[in-house]
Amino acid sequence: MDDRSRACVMLPITAPTVVIDVRARREKLLLLGSSAALARVFGSLLVIPERVLEVSQTPGIGTCLCLRPDQRLLLVEPPGGADLVERLRAEAPDDVHMLEAGARFTELSIVGRDASALLNCGCSLDLRLSAFPVGSCASTRVLQVPVILLRRAIDHFDVFVERPLATHLIEWAASASDSLAVIASRGASTDSLTEGRTAS
């Protein structure tokens, strides 16, 4: 059973100012180790982000998110990324660990003018562009559900949520998007939902 069939709402969710959908499953790897250890082992194969919240791109390989000083999430792009995974496994020393995370997360795509406003209905992270620019990532909570956020564009977020909690988050997002639609229909601004937020 796939992510869509487990949800009690039809996807994609389309509101006047935001669209929510589930991305196709792809291979993901958790890379555990210090930035120095990871760079020493994989530096010739993969661009390793050094600072927390930083995101790096390796063309033909994938996107790497720095979640903690010793934890990164690699989003693998086929087919080149699949070949790299085998090389990473073969070359990983004792001070670097790789964990398969492809089946662990459901990926939601939230796109539209009010994407950040929708997330801020349940998340205290400051998602204003000045505080959370394009190319940023963060481990945070939405409606007390642990998630990883990746801002791909001004109005585009990818949300990674543990698979057992995905249905709950999708149903909440459907309700929140309905609320935003009501606000928009009244001609009111949703900007206040992203103002005065503090990091979580």
PDB file of C-alpha atoms in Angstrom:
ATOM      1  CA  MET A   1       0.000   0.000   0.000  1.00  0.00           C
ATOM      2  CA  ASP A   2       1.505   3.359  -0.998  1.00  0.00           C
ATOM      3  CA  ASP A   3       1.446   6.676   0.850  1.00  0.00           C
ATOM      4  CA  ARG A   4      -1.497   8.018  -1.113  1.00  0.00           C
ATOM      5  CA  SER A   5      -3.785   5.080  -0.325  1.00  0.00           C
ATOM      6  CA  ARG A   6      -3.061   5.329   3.390  1.00  0.00           C
ATOM      7  CA  ALA A   7      -4.190   8.954   3.551  1.00  0.00           C
ATOM      8  CA  CYS A   8      -7.865   9.727   4.156  1.00  0.00           C
ATOM      9  CA  VAL A   9      -7.707  12.751   1.828  1.00  0.00           C
ATOM     10  CA  MET A  10      -7.239  12.811  -1.920  1.00  0.00           C
ATOM     11  CA  LEU A  11      -3.885  14.010  -3.178  1.00  0.00           C
ATOM     12  CA  PRO A  12      -2.817  16.407  -4.506  1.00  0.00           C
ATOM     13  CA  ILE A  13      -4.510  18.895  -2.177  1.00  0.00           C
ATOM     14  CA  THR A  14      -5.139  22.011  -4.253  1.00  0.00           C
ATOM     15  CA  ALA A  15      -6.128  25.286  -2.568  1.00  0.00           C
ATOM     16  CA  PRO A  16      -6.104  28.785  -4.087  1.00  0.00           C
ATOM     17  CA  THR A  17      -2.593  29.574  -2.841  1.00  0.00           C
ATOM     18  CA  VAL A  18      -0.971  26.209  -2.068  1.00  0.00           C
ATOM     19  CA  VAL A  19      -0.688  22.690  -3.528  1.00  0.00           C
ATOM     20  CA  ILE A  20       0.305  19.660  -1.424  1.00  0.00           C
ATOM     21  CA  ASP A  21       1.356  16.336  -2.916  1.00  0.00           C
ATOM     22  CA  VAL A  22       3.462  13.256  -2.148  1.00  0.00           C
ATOM     23  CA  ARG A  23       6.726  12.908  -4.030  1.00  0.00           C
ATOM     24  CA  ALA A  24       7.710   9.586  -5.570  1.00  0.00           C
ATOM     25  CA  ARG A  25       9.854   7.479  -3.273  1.00  0.00           C
ATOM     26  CA  ARG A  26      13.608   7.719  -3.844  1.00  0.00           C
ATOM     27  CA  GLU A  27      16.701   6.343  -2.212  1.00  0.00           C
ATOM     28  CA  LYS A  28      17.959   8.196   0.857  1.00  0.00           C
ATOM     29  CA  LEU A  29      20.973   7.617   3.040  1.00  0.00           C
ATOM     30  CA  LEU A  30      21.764   8.882   6.518  1.00  0.00           C
ATOM     31  CA  LEU A  31      25.488   9.620   6.687  1.00  0.00           C
ATOM     32  CA  LEU A  32      26.780   9.535  10.262  1.00  0.00           C
ATOM     33  CA  GLY A  33      30.173  10.954  11.122  1.00  0.00           C
ATOM     34  CA  SER A  34      32.005  14.235  11.562  1.00  0.00           C
ATOM     35  CA  SER A  35      32.280  16.612   8.619  1.00  0.00           C
ATOM     36  CA  ALA A  36      36.046  16.007   8.591  1.00  0.00           C
ATOM     37  CA  ALA A  37      35.601  12.216   8.456  1.00  0.00           C
ATOM     38  CA  LEU A  38      32.958  12.406   5.748  1.00  0.00           C
ATOM     39  CA  ALA A  39      35.018  14.832   3.663  1.00  0.00           C
ATOM     40  CA  ARG A  40      38.102  12.631   4.027  1.00  0.00           C
ATOM     41  CA  VAL A  41      36.279   9.553   2.774  1.00  0.00           C
ATOM     42  CA  PHE A  42      33.729  10.926   0.319  1.00  0.00           C
ATOM     43  CA  GLY A  43      35.122  14.345  -0.569  1.00  0.00           C
ATOM     44  CA  SER A  44      36.183  13.289  -4.058  1.00  0.00           C
ATOM     45  CA  LEU A  45      32.733  11.815  -4.766  1.00  0.00           C
ATOM     46  CA  LEU A  46      30.271  14.032  -2.952  1.00  0.00           C
ATOM     47  CA  VAL A  47      30.037  17.668  -1.830  1.00  0.00           C
ATOM     48  CA  ILE A  48      29.653  17.478   1.974  1.00  0.00           C
ATOM     49  CA  PRO A  49      27.858  20.410   3.670  1.00  0.00           C
ATOM     50  CA  GLU A  50      29.829  21.436   6.754  1.00  0.00           C
ATOM     51  CA  ARG A  51      27.383  23.595   8.738  1.00  0.00           C
ATOM     52  CA  VAL A  52      24.026  22.652  10.252  1.00  0.00           C
ATOM     53  CA  LEU A  53      21.117  23.833   8.032  1.00  0.00           C
ATOM     54  CA  GLU A  54      23.440  23.898   4.997  1.00  0.00           C
ATOM     55  CA  VAL A  55      22.515  22.048   1.792  1.00  0.00           C
ATOM     56  CA  SER A  56      24.881  20.970  -0.981  1.00  0.00           C
ATOM     57  CA  GLN A  57      24.271  19.736  -4.523  1.00  0.00           C
ATOM     58  CA  THR A  58      26.407  17.219  -6.392  1.00  0.00           C
ATOM     59  CA  PRO A  59      25.311  17.158 -10.067  1.00  0.00           C
ATOM     60  CA  GLY A  60      24.145  13.734 -11.146  1.00  0.00           C
ATOM     61  CA  ILE A  61      24.430  12.401  -7.587  1.00  0.00           C
ATOM     62  CA  GLY A  62      21.934  14.185  -5.356  1.00  0.00           C
ATOM     63  CA  THR A  63      21.284  16.647  -2.567  1.00  0.00           C
ATOM     64  CA  CYS A  64      22.914  16.447   0.868  1.00  0.00           C
ATOM     65  CA  LEU A  65      21.338  18.069   3.943  1.00  0.00           C
ATOM     66  CA  CYS A  66      23.346  18.787   7.104  1.00  0.00           C
ATOM     67  CA  LEU A  67      20.929  18.071   9.967  1.00  0.00           C
ATOM     68  CA  ARG A  68      23.425  17.908  12.853  1.00  0.00           C
ATOM     69  CA  PRO A  69      27.201  18.208  13.129  1.00  0.00           C
ATOM     70  CA  ASP A  70      27.438  14.409  12.800  1.00  0.00           C
ATOM     71  CA  GLN A  71      24.369  13.649  10.667  1.00  0.00           C
ATOM     72  CA  ARG A  72      23.556  14.298   7.028  1.00  0.00           C
ATOM     73  CA  LEU A  73      20.743  13.104   4.793  1.00  0.00           C
ATOM     74  CA  LEU A  74      21.638  12.275   1.193  1.00  0.00           C
ATOM     75  CA  LEU A  75      18.763  12.400  -1.320  1.00  0.00           C
ATOM     76  CA  VAL A  76      19.949  10.196  -4.160  1.00  0.00           C
ATOM     77  CA  GLU A  77      19.285  11.040  -7.809  1.00  0.00           C
ATOM     78  CA  PRO A  78      19.142   8.022 -10.121  1.00  0.00           C
ATOM     79  CA  PRO A  79      20.946   6.686 -12.024  1.00  0.00           C
ATOM     80  CA  GLY A  80      24.260   8.297 -11.060  1.00  0.00           C
ATOM     81  CA  GLY A  81      23.401   8.392  -7.378  1.00  0.00           C
ATOM     82  CA  ALA A  82      22.705   4.662  -7.269  1.00  0.00           C
ATOM     83  CA  ASP A  83      26.225   3.936  -8.522  1.00  0.00           C
ATOM     84  CA  LEU A  84      27.650   6.287  -5.914  1.00  0.00           C
ATOM     85  CA  VAL A  85      25.802   4.483  -3.112  1.00  0.00           C
ATOM     86  CA  GLU A  86      27.659   1.268  -3.909  1.00  0.00           C
ATOM     87  CA  ARG A  87      30.984   3.131  -3.890  1.00  0.00           C
ATOM     88  CA  LEU A  88      30.136   4.804  -0.576  1.00  0.00           C
ATOM     89  CA  ARG A  89      29.336   1.459   0.993  1.00  0.00           C
ATOM     90  CA  ALA A  90      32.605  -0.017  -0.224  1.00  0.00           C
ATOM     91  CA  GLU A  91      34.736   2.878   1.016  1.00  0.00           C
ATOM     92  CA  ALA A  92      33.097   3.731   4.367  1.00  0.00           C
ATOM     93  CA  PRO A  93      35.594   3.307   7.277  1.00  0.00           C
ATOM     94  CA  ASP A  94      34.770   2.531  10.899  1.00  0.00           C
ATOM     95  CA  ASP A  95      34.268   6.179  11.879  1.00  0.00           C
ATOM     96  CA  VAL A  96      31.610   6.740   9.189  1.00  0.00           C
ATOM     97  CA  HIS A  97      28.276   4.928   9.086  1.00  0.00           C
ATOM     98  CA  MET A  98      25.588   4.766   6.400  1.00  0.00           C
ATOM     99  CA  LEU A  99      21.962   3.900   7.109  1.00  0.00           C
ATOM    100  CA  GLU A 100      19.302   3.217   4.500  1.00  0.00           C
ATOM    101  CA  ALA A 101      16.471   5.741   4.953  1.00  0.00           C
ATOM    102  CA  GLY A 102      14.507   5.402   1.714  1.00  0.00           C
ATOM    103  CA  ALA A 103      11.570   3.593   3.320  1.00  0.00           C
ATOM    104  CA  ARG A 104      11.725   5.594   6.531  1.00  0.00           C
ATOM    105  CA  PHE A 105      10.316   8.874   5.230  1.00  0.00           C
ATOM    106  CA  THR A 106       7.328  10.035   3.233  1.00  0.00           C
ATOM    107  CA  GLU A 107       8.166  13.156   1.189  1.00  0.00           C
ATOM    108  CA  LEU A 108       5.555  15.875   0.882  1.00  0.00           C
ATOM    109  CA  SER A 109       5.870  18.701  -1.625  1.00  0.00           C
ATOM    110  CA  ILE A 110       4.225  21.964  -0.552  1.00  0.00           C
ATOM    111  CA  VAL A 111       4.165  24.586  -3.275  1.00  0.00           C
ATOM    112  CA  GLY A 112       2.478  27.957  -3.629  1.00  0.00           C
ATOM    113  CA  ARG A 113       2.360  31.536  -2.415  1.00  0.00           C
ATOM    114  CA  ASP A 114       1.184  30.462   1.047  1.00  0.00           C
ATOM    115  CA  ALA A 115       3.429  27.410   1.474  1.00  0.00           C
ATOM    116  CA  SER A 116       5.334  28.990   4.366  1.00  0.00           C
ATOM    117  CA  ALA A 117       2.113  30.304   5.923  1.00  0.00           C
ATOM    118  CA  LEU A 118       0.621  26.822   5.885  1.00  0.00           C
ATOM    119  CA  LEU A 119       3.674  25.320   7.582  1.00  0.00           C
ATOM    120  CA  ASN A 120       3.673  28.103  10.163  1.00  0.00           C
ATOM    121  CA  CYS A 121       0.124  27.127  11.138  1.00  0.00           C
ATOM    122  CA  GLY A 122       1.772  24.223  12.956  1.00  0.00           C
ATOM    123  CA  CYS A 123       5.471  25.096  13.128  1.00  0.00           C
ATOM    124  CA  SER A 124       7.266  27.780  15.150  1.00  0.00           C
ATOM    125  CA  LEU A 125      10.320  27.902  12.885  1.00  0.00           C
ATOM    126  CA  ASP A 126      10.883  31.330  11.335  1.00  0.00           C
ATOM    127  CA  LEU A 127      10.202  30.644   7.643  1.00  0.00           C
ATOM    128  CA  ARG A 128      10.546  34.211   6.402  1.00  0.00           C
ATOM    129  CA  LEU A 129      12.902  34.276   3.438  1.00  0.00           C
ATOM    130  CA  SER A 130      15.403  36.400   5.364  1.00  0.00           C
ATOM    131  CA  ALA A 131      15.627  33.780   8.138  1.00  0.00           C
ATOM    132  CA  PHE A 132      15.183  30.583   6.101  1.00  0.00           C
ATOM    133  CA  PRO A 133      16.485  31.271   2.572  1.00  0.00           C
ATOM    134  CA  VAL A 134      16.236  29.046  -0.476  1.00  0.00           C
ATOM    135  CA  GLY A 135      18.577  26.072  -0.063  1.00  0.00           C
ATOM    136  CA  SER A 136      18.115  25.870   3.731  1.00  0.00           C
ATOM    137  CA  CYS A 137      17.100  22.784   5.686  1.00  0.00           C
ATOM    138  CA  ALA A 138      16.094  22.157   9.294  1.00  0.00           C
ATOM    139  CA  SER A 139      14.956  19.443  11.668  1.00  0.00           C
ATOM    140  CA  THR A 140      11.856  20.805  13.386  1.00  0.00           C
ATOM    141  CA  ARG A 141       8.266  19.917  14.274  1.00  0.00           C
ATOM    142  CA  VAL A 142       4.982  20.556  12.507  1.00  0.00           C
ATOM    143  CA  LEU A 143       2.004  20.011  14.785  1.00  0.00           C
ATOM    144  CA  GLN A 144       4.440  18.275  17.184  1.00  0.00           C
ATOM    145  CA  VAL A 145       5.365  15.801  14.422  1.00  0.00           C
ATOM    146  CA  PRO A 146       9.144  15.601  13.836  1.00  0.00           C
ATOM    147  CA  VAL A 147       9.959  16.593  10.246  1.00  0.00           C
ATOM    148  CA  ILE A 148      12.845  17.690   8.060  1.00  0.00           C
ATOM    149  CA  LEU A 149      12.191  20.794   5.955  1.00  0.00           C
ATOM    150  CA  LEU A 150      14.017  21.663   2.751  1.00  0.00           C
ATOM    151  CA  ARG A 151      13.310  24.964   1.015  1.00  0.00           C
ATOM    152  CA  ARG A 152      13.788  24.386  -2.724  1.00  0.00           C
ATOM    153  CA  ALA A 153      12.421  27.751  -3.864  1.00  0.00           C
ATOM    154  CA  ILE A 154      10.742  30.817  -2.390  1.00  0.00           C
ATOM    155  CA  ASP A 155       7.360  29.079  -2.551  1.00  0.00           C
ATOM    156  CA  HIS A 156       8.421  25.397  -2.548  1.00  0.00           C
ATOM    157  CA  PHE A 157       9.156  23.217   0.497  1.00  0.00           C
ATOM    158  CA  ASP A 158       9.879  19.496   0.712  1.00  0.00           C
ATOM    159  CA  VAL A 159       8.770  17.963   4.017  1.00  0.00           C
ATOM    160  CA  PHE A 160      10.201  14.624   5.157  1.00  0.00           C
ATOM    161  CA  VAL A 161       8.062  12.888   7.773  1.00  0.00           C
ATOM    162  CA  GLU A 162       8.385   9.440   9.320  1.00  0.00           C
ATOM    163  CA  ARG A 163       6.091   7.127   7.360  1.00  0.00           C
ATOM    164  CA  PRO A 164       3.782   6.096  10.268  1.00  0.00           C
ATOM    165  CA  LEU A 165       3.038   9.790  10.969  1.00  0.00           C
ATOM    166  CA  ALA A 166       2.503  10.844   7.347  1.00  0.00           C
ATOM    167  CA  THR A 167      -1.276  10.334   7.243  1.00  0.00           C
ATOM    168  CA  HIS A 168      -1.752  12.488  10.351  1.00  0.00           C
ATOM    169  CA  LEU A 169       0.337  15.282   8.849  1.00  0.00           C
ATOM    170  CA  ILE A 170      -1.391  15.083   5.452  1.00  0.00           C
ATOM    171  CA  GLU A 171      -4.847  15.327   7.056  1.00  0.00           C
ATOM    172  CA  TRP A 172      -3.709  18.316   9.110  1.00  0.00           C
ATOM    173  CA  ALA A 173      -2.298  19.981   5.987  1.00  0.00           C
ATOM    174  CA  ALA A 174      -5.630  19.509   4.210  1.00  0.00           C
ATOM    175  CA  SER A 175      -7.448  21.213   7.069  1.00  0.00           C
ATOM    176  CA  ALA A 176      -4.880  24.029   7.278  1.00  0.00           C
ATOM    177  CA  SER A 177      -5.073  24.643   3.523  1.00  0.00           C
ATOM    178  CA  ASP A 178      -8.859  24.966   3.826  1.00  0.00           C
ATOM    179  CA  SER A 179      -8.346  27.611   6.524  1.00  0.00           C
ATOM    180  CA  LEU A 180      -5.918  29.511   4.305  1.00  0.00           C
ATOM    181  CA  ALA A 181      -8.442  29.386   1.473  1.00  0.00           C
ATOM    182  CA  VAL A 182     -11.059  30.984   3.760  1.00  0.00           C
ATOM    183  CA  ILE A 183      -8.604  33.726   4.726  1.00  0.00           C
ATOM    184  CA  ALA A 184      -7.786  34.358   1.056  1.00  0.00           C
ATOM    185  CA  SER A 185     -11.463  34.461   0.093  1.00  0.00           C
ATOM    186  CA  ARG A 186     -12.002  37.236   2.638  1.00  0.00           C
ATOM    187  CA  GLY A 187      -9.204  39.265   1.104  1.00  0.00           C
ATOM    188  CA  ALA A 188      -7.095  39.050   4.264  1.00  0.00           C
ATOM    189  CA  SER A 189      -3.327  38.563   4.253  1.00  0.00           C
ATOM    190  CA  THR A 190      -1.619  35.432   5.542  1.00  0.00           C
ATOM    191  CA  ASP A 191       1.663  37.306   6.090  1.00  0.00           C
ATOM    192  CA  SER A 192       1.070  37.484   9.838  1.00  0.00           C
ATOM    193  CA  LEU A 193       1.414  33.699  10.043  1.00  0.00           C
ATOM    194  CA  THR A 194       5.113  33.981   9.151  1.00  0.00           C
ATOM    195  CA  GLU A 195       5.916  37.052  11.237  1.00  0.00           C
ATOM    196  CA  GLY A 196       7.433  37.026  14.693  1.00  0.00           C
ATOM    197  CA  ARG A 197       8.384  33.362  14.591  1.00  0.00           C
ATOM    198  CA  THR A 198      11.323  31.994  16.555  1.00  0.00           C
ATOM    199  CA  ALA A 199      13.460  28.986  15.668  1.00  0.00           C
ATOM    200  CA  SER A 200      12.380  25.597  16.968  1.00  0.00           C
TER     201      SER A 200
END
